[in-house]
Tab-separated table of C-alpha atoms in Angstrom:
chain	number	residue	atom	x	y	z
A	1344	UNK	CA	-7.450	69.584	-27.355
A	1345	UNK	CA	-7.501	65.928	-26.146
A	1346	UNK	CA	-4.538	63.734	-26.692
A	1347	UNK	CA	-4.764	60.206	-28.060
A	1348	UNK	CA	-4.140	57.387	-25.621
A	1349	UNK	CA	-1.437	54.829	-26.186
A	1350	UNK	CA	0.545	57.111	-28.618
A	1351	UNK	CA	3.930	58.866	-28.661
A	1352	UNK	CA	4.146	62.502	-29.517
A	1353	UNK	CA	7.526	64.087	-30.789
A	1354	UNK	CA	7.539	67.616	-29.766
A	1355	UNK	CA	9.914	70.270	-30.853
A	1356	UNK	CA	10.631	72.840	-28.208
A	1357	UNK	CA	12.443	76.295	-28.559
A	1358	UNK	CA	16.253	76.530	-29.389
A	1359	UNK	CA	16.536	79.697	-27.447
A	1360	UNK	CA	13.776	81.969	-27.493
A	1361	UNK	CA	10.901	80.713	-25.398
A	1362	UNK	CA	8.345	82.647	-27.509
A	1363	UNK	CA	9.076	80.096	-30.401
A	1364	UNK	CA	7.144	77.281	-28.740
A	1365	UNK	CA	3.995	76.633	-30.764
A	1366	UNK	CA	0.449	76.680	-29.247
A	1367	UNK	CA	-0.117	73.081	-30.334
A	1368	UNK	CA	3.140	71.979	-28.564
A	1369	UNK	CA	2.122	73.740	-25.236
A	1370	UNK	CA	-1.406	71.958	-25.443
A	1371	UNK	CA	0.254	68.501	-26.180
A	1372	UNK	CA	2.850	68.917	-23.172
A	1373	UNK	CA	0.006	69.921	-20.851
A	1374	UNK	CA	-2.337	67.063	-21.895
A	1375	UNK	CA	-0.017	63.973	-22.164
A	1376	UNK	CA	0.398	61.694	-19.120
A	1377	UNK	CA	4.234	61.998	-19.261
A	1378	UNK	CA	6.902	64.172	-20.841
A	1379	UNK	CA	10.203	62.227	-21.503
A	1380	UNK	CA	12.901	64.856	-21.604
A	1381	UNK	CA	16.687	64.644	-22.373
A	1382	UNK	CA	17.544	66.764	-19.279
A	1383	UNK	CA	14.434	67.263	-16.897
A	1384	UNK	CA	16.317	70.170	-15.055
A	1385	UNK	CA	16.619	72.025	-18.370
A	1386	UNK	CA	13.070	71.165	-19.474
A	1387	UNK	CA	11.646	72.089	-16.186
A	1388	UNK	CA	12.395	75.881	-16.897
A	1389	UNK	CA	10.282	75.659	-20.131
A	1390	UNK	CA	7.460	73.753	-18.331
A	1391	UNK	CA	7.505	76.563	-15.633
A	1392	UNK	CA	7.244	79.232	-18.370
A	1393	UNK	CA	4.303	77.561	-19.854
A	1394	UNK	CA	2.842	76.652	-16.422
A	1395	UNK	CA	2.692	72.987	-17.151
A	1396	UNK	CA	2.855	70.437	-14.257
A	1397	UNK	CA	3.014	67.211	-16.331
A	1398	UNK	CA	5.414	64.623	-14.860
A	1399	UNK	CA	8.911	64.741	-16.457
A	1400	UNK	CA	10.968	61.715	-16.789
A	1401	UNK	CA	14.589	61.571	-17.866
A	1402	UNK	CA	15.266	60.085	-21.257
A	1403	UNK	CA	18.878	60.346	-22.662
A	1404	UNK	CA	21.582	58.682	-24.449
A	1405	UNK	CA	22.632	56.477	-21.361
A	1406	UNK	CA	19.197	55.154	-20.694
A	1407	UNK	CA	17.526	55.237	-23.850
A	1408	UNK	CA	17.479	51.469	-24.465
A	1409	UNK	CA	15.867	50.782	-20.962
A	1410	UNK	CA	13.390	53.673	-21.500
A	1411	UNK	CA	12.241	52.140	-25.054
A	1412	UNK	CA	11.296	48.878	-23.142
A	1413	UNK	CA	9.433	50.829	-20.591
A	1414	UNK	CA	7.750	52.983	-23.192
A	1415	UNK	CA	5.969	49.714	-24.647
A	1416	UNK	CA	4.606	48.845	-21.217
A	1417	UNK	CA	3.327	52.436	-20.859
A	1418	UNK	CA	1.842	52.771	-24.253
A	1419	UNK	CA	0.141	49.247	-23.697
A	1420	UNK	CA	-1.319	50.763	-20.466
A	1421	UNK	CA	-3.059	53.472	-22.466
A	1422	UNK	CA	-0.388	56.131	-21.530
A	1423	UNK	CA	0.233	59.132	-23.821
A	1424	UNK	CA	3.739	60.194	-23.922
A	1425	UNK	CA	5.531	63.367	-25.261
A	1426	UNK	CA	9.258	62.997	-26.171
A	1427	UNK	CA	11.287	66.272	-26.095
A	1428	UNK	CA	15.086	67.284	-26.315
A	1429	UNK	CA	16.915	69.888	-24.636
A	1430	UNK	CA	16.099	72.128	-27.596
A	1431	UNK	CA	14.637	72.033	-31.058
A	1432	UNK	CA	13.281	68.860	-32.716
A	1433	UNK	CA	13.975	65.639	-30.940
A	1434	UNK	CA	16.191	62.905	-32.838
A	1435	UNK	CA	17.996	65.652	-34.866
A	1436	UNK	CA	21.631	65.107	-33.119
A	1437	UNK	CA	19.602	64.262	-29.988
A	1438	UNK	CA	18.270	60.962	-28.296
A	1439	UNK	CA	15.119	59.430	-29.379
A	1440	UNK	CA	15.584	57.069	-32.172
A	1441	UNK	CA	15.163	53.853	-30.246
A	1442	UNK	CA	12.130	55.326	-28.707
A	1443	UNK	CA	10.435	56.023	-32.054
A	1444	UNK	CA	11.626	52.674	-33.390
A	1445	UNK	CA	10.154	50.803	-30.483
A	1446	UNK	CA	6.919	52.375	-30.718
A	1447	UNK	CA	6.507	52.024	-34.379
A	1448	UNK	CA	7.756	48.401	-34.470
A	1449	UNK	CA	5.019	47.420	-31.966
A	1450	UNK	CA	2.116	49.208	-33.796
A	1451	UNK	CA	1.700	52.343	-31.532
A	1452	UNK	CA	0.996	55.647	-33.351
A	1453	UNK	CA	3.879	58.276	-33.401
A	1454	UNK	CA	2.744	61.869	-34.073
A	1455	UNK	CA	5.248	64.712	-34.978
A	1456	UNK	CA	4.400	68.163	-33.361
A	1457	UNK	CA	6.785	70.318	-35.460
A	1458	UNK	CA	8.505	73.511	-34.594
A	1459	UNK	CA	12.055	74.956	-34.023
A	1460	UNK	CA	15.079	73.568	-35.673
A	1461	UNK	CA	18.374	74.974	-35.625
A	1462	UNK	CA	19.242	73.123	-39.060
A	1463	UNK	CA	16.409	74.883	-40.869
A	1464	UNK	CA	16.968	78.282	-39.012
A	1465	UNK	CA	20.578	78.358	-40.048
A	1466	UNK	CA	19.969	77.104	-43.617
A	1467	UNK	CA	17.251	79.512	-44.295
A	1468	UNK	CA	19.152	82.565	-43.068
A	1469	UNK	CA	22.682	81.607	-44.575
A	1470	UNK	CA	22.035	82.706	-48.167
A	1471	UNK	CA	23.085	79.484	-49.421
A	1472	UNK	CA	21.105	77.312	-51.869
A	1473	UNK	CA	18.161	75.745	-50.032
A	1474	UNK	CA	16.782	73.407	-52.748
A	1475	UNK	CA	18.953	70.535	-51.829
A	1476	UNK	CA	21.029	70.098	-48.722
A	1477	UNK	CA	22.651	67.464	-46.513
A	1478	UNK	CA	22.588	67.619	-42.732
A	1479	UNK	CA	25.957	66.130	-41.474
A	1480	UNK	CA	25.479	66.673	-37.637
A	1481	UNK	CA	28.587	66.974	-35.530
A	1482	UNK	CA	32.021	66.150	-37.146
A	1483	UNK	CA	34.386	63.714	-35.349
A	1484	UNK	CA	36.265	65.188	-32.380
A	1485	UNK	CA	39.587	63.786	-33.438
A	1486	UNK	CA	41.625	65.768	-36.125
A	1487	UNK	CA	42.343	62.779	-38.699
A	1488	UNK	CA	38.785	61.681	-38.428
A	1489	UNK	CA	37.470	65.062	-38.905
A	1490	UNK	CA	39.489	65.749	-42.055
A	1491	UNK	CA	38.704	62.311	-43.393
A	1492	UNK	CA	34.990	62.959	-42.965
A	1493	UNK	CA	35.361	66.291	-44.636
A	1494	UNK	CA	37.376	64.817	-47.547
A	1495	UNK	CA	34.495	62.572	-48.301
A	1496	UNK	CA	32.266	65.690	-48.641
A	1497	UNK	CA	34.552	67.735	-50.664
A	1498	UNK	CA	32.873	66.999	-53.900
A	1499	UNK	CA	29.276	67.060	-52.623
A	1500	UNK	CA	27.140	69.510	-54.615
A	1501	UNK	CA	24.550	69.950	-52.084
A	1502	UNK	CA	24.565	72.577	-49.570
A	1503	UNK	CA	26.148	71.194	-46.165
A	1504	UNK	CA	24.762	71.812	-42.621
A	1505	UNK	CA	26.861	70.959	-39.487
A	1506	UNK	CA	26.526	71.441	-35.754
A	1507	UNK	CA	29.464	72.354	-33.843
A	1508	UNK	CA	30.275	73.067	-30.142
A	1509	UNK	CA	32.339	76.098	-28.799
A	1510	UNK	CA	35.455	74.335	-28.106
A	1511	UNK	CA	35.771	72.679	-31.403
A	1512	UNK	CA	34.430	75.499	-33.675
A	1513	UNK	CA	37.864	77.019	-34.492
A	1514	UNK	CA	39.371	73.650	-35.348
A	1515	UNK	CA	36.313	72.522	-37.509
A	1516	UNK	CA	36.188	75.869	-39.597
A	1517	UNK	CA	40.011	75.495	-39.978
A	1518	UNK	CA	39.654	71.931	-41.149
A	1519	UNK	CA	36.887	72.994	-43.674
A	1520	UNK	CA	39.013	75.658	-45.027
A	1521	UNK	CA	41.913	73.139	-45.642
A	1522	UNK	CA	39.808	70.496	-47.220
A	1523	UNK	CA	37.059	72.676	-49.038
A	1524	UNK	CA	39.389	75.533	-49.931
A	1525	UNK	CA	39.606	78.920	-48.405
A	1526	UNK	CA	37.253	80.510	-51.079
A	1527	UNK	CA	34.294	78.128	-50.423
A	1528	UNK	CA	31.350	80.188	-49.229
A	1529	UNK	CA	29.867	79.354	-45.760
A	1530	UNK	CA	27.905	80.732	-42.897
A	1531	UNK	CA	28.492	80.622	-39.252
A	1532	UNK	CA	25.380	80.851	-37.077
A	1533	UNK	CA	25.964	81.267	-33.452
A	1534	UNK	CA	23.297	81.312	-30.594
A	1535	UNK	CA	20.404	81.239	-32.873
A	1536	UNK	CA	17.270	83.041	-31.627
A	1537	UNK	CA	19.192	83.939	-28.241
A	1538	UNK	CA	20.273	87.169	-26.978
A	1539	UNK	CA	23.654	87.328	-28.483
A	1540	UNK	CA	22.635	85.688	-31.841
A	1541	UNK	CA	25.254	86.222	-34.755
A	1542	UNK	CA	24.981	84.978	-38.346
A	1543	UNK	CA	28.016	85.715	-40.334
A	1544	UNK	CA	28.821	84.729	-43.994
A	1545	UNK	CA	31.953	84.615	-45.908
A	1546	UNK	CA	34.554	82.522	-47.532
A	1547	UNK	CA	36.025	79.944	-45.171
A	1548	UNK	CA	39.275	81.665	-45.060
A	1549	UNK	CA	37.664	84.964	-43.745
A	1550	UNK	CA	35.483	83.142	-41.289
A	1551	UNK	CA	38.619	81.359	-39.864
A	1552	UNK	CA	40.316	84.921	-39.310
A	1553	UNK	CA	37.192	86.148	-37.668
A	1554	UNK	CA	37.198	83.239	-35.257
A	1555	UNK	CA	40.924	83.475	-34.649
A	1556	UNK	CA	40.526	87.220	-34.053
A	1557	UNK	CA	37.550	86.998	-31.565
A	1558	UNK	CA	35.097	88.745	-34.002
A	1559	UNK	CA	33.137	85.458	-33.886
A	1560	UNK	CA	33.599	84.460	-30.207
A	1561	UNK	CA	33.963	80.781	-29.662
A	1562	UNK	CA	31.134	80.601	-27.014
A	1563	UNK	CA	27.713	79.136	-27.233
A	1564	UNK	CA	26.240	76.751	-29.837
A	1565	UNK	CA	26.944	76.863	-33.573
A	1566	UNK	CA	25.449	75.849	-36.757
A	1567	UNK	CA	27.743	75.913	-39.795
A	1568	UNK	CA	26.325	76.075	-43.401
A	1569	UNK	CA	28.720	75.338	-46.334
A	1570	UNK	CA	27.943	76.010	-50.125
A	1571	UNK	CA	28.215	72.690	-52.091
A	1572	UNK	CA	30.910	72.128	-54.570
A	1573	UNK	CA	30.669	73.330	-58.231
A	1574	UNK	CA	30.815	70.164	-60.030
A	1575	UNK	CA	32.092	71.788	-63.387
A	1576	UNK	CA	34.687	73.929	-61.577
A	1577	UNK	CA	35.701	70.922	-59.631
A	1578	UNK	CA	36.241	68.760	-62.611
A	1579	UNK	CA	38.288	71.622	-64.425
A	1580	UNK	CA	40.485	72.073	-61.288
A	1581	UNK	CA	41.000	68.429	-60.922
A	1582	UNK	CA	42.244	68.152	-64.529
A	1583	UNK	CA	44.517	71.119	-64.037
A	1584	UNK	CA	45.858	69.438	-60.990
A	1585	UNK	CA	46.596	66.277	-62.809
A	1586	UNK	CA	48.544	68.035	-65.551
A	1587	UNK	CA	50.431	70.388	-63.155
A	1588	UNK	CA	51.459	68.007	-60.261
A	1589	UNK	CA	53.813	65.661	-62.150
A	1590	UNK	CA	55.832	68.783	-63.417
A	1591	UNK	CA	56.101	70.135	-59.945
A	1592	UNK	CA	56.943	66.902	-58.111
A	1593	UNK	CA	59.955	66.582	-60.815
A	1594	UNK	CA	61.700	69.490	-58.910
A	1595	UNK	CA	59.937	69.878	-55.506
A	1596	UNK	CA	58.997	67.827	-52.551
A	1597	UNK	CA	55.359	66.626	-52.342
A	1598	UNK	CA	54.503	69.071	-49.527
A	1599	UNK	CA	55.961	72.115	-51.511
A	1600	UNK	CA	54.352	70.799	-54.880
A	1601	UNK	CA	51.126	70.383	-53.338
A	1602	UNK	CA	51.135	73.789	-51.818
A	1603	UNK	CA	51.996	75.523	-55.211
A	1604	UNK	CA	49.457	73.285	-57.092
A	1605	UNK	CA	46.679	74.232	-54.654
A	1606	UNK	CA	47.459	77.982	-55.021
A	1607	UNK	CA	47.450	77.771	-58.890
A	1608	UNK	CA	44.448	75.521	-59.466
A	1609	UNK	CA	42.280	76.420	-56.561
A	1610	UNK	CA	41.768	72.889	-55.023
A	1611	UNK	CA	42.135	72.256	-51.399
A	1612	UNK	CA	45.702	71.741	-49.917
A	1613	UNK	CA	44.576	68.355	-48.566
A	1614	UNK	CA	43.268	67.187	-52.148
A	1615	UNK	CA	46.631	68.344	-53.582
A	1616	UNK	CA	48.877	66.857	-51.094
A	1617	UNK	CA	46.894	63.476	-51.263
A	1618	UNK	CA	47.291	63.350	-55.028
A	1619	UNK	CA	51.052	64.219	-54.650
A	1620	UNK	CA	51.451	61.305	-52.204
A	1621	UNK	CA	49.794	58.948	-54.615
A	1622	UNK	CA	51.991	59.978	-57.570
A	1623	UNK	CA	55.131	59.567	-55.482
A	1624	UNK	CA	54.137	56.101	-54.454
A	1625	UNK	CA	56.085	53.337	-56.351
A	1626	UNK	CA	53.732	51.492	-58.912
């Protein structure tokens, strides 16, 4: 295979198992003039496995703007460049957006070399609906921002896919339980394609208990798939909440009223509490 001059290749690499690299990806990486990698030390292991000696150049979040300028000079000079991330498909919660935009806006060809993606791997193994889904990337690190982001997705009917790190997985699944409700179906996929791969499904409440109890270790990399909201059930629950809350608030505090209303109607505690606060505010 001969690569095209003055073009950019977006090359997917394995997310864990080195055997998942495609033959086409290996040929492209061997034949281009340079490989731009998120972490050259990490990517060098893959190159050694494939016996590829192509020059590696660091391209990450901190230098991407400068690299985008250099890219145009390189492409104009006839270079062929492959962009890779540490794992999976570049640009999916990884650097590369500025690089691709710079090439496209200046008339250079950009070719995708598809392959592994943790988003698709987790989704297809989760048992959740795959006809319509939304990839949400990483949730905010701060508690309040995380809850707010989830609240905006509470009524989303599409399947939701998230990435999460080992040190925030417990907090994120707990927040999903509180916002989406403990009965919402989900899947926690850990260390996909690696030696200790684990894919566990169940209700969010059950998954929280498994993480807290160590059955799902908070180690490695995670993809979380959450079933979308049931629109008809959501509407019925919301109507019941609107009927029930004023009655409970006449006798109880907003916190206590919201807790009971959530248990009775099936809505999340967060939604019930926000509704209770709004009802208690002076008009």
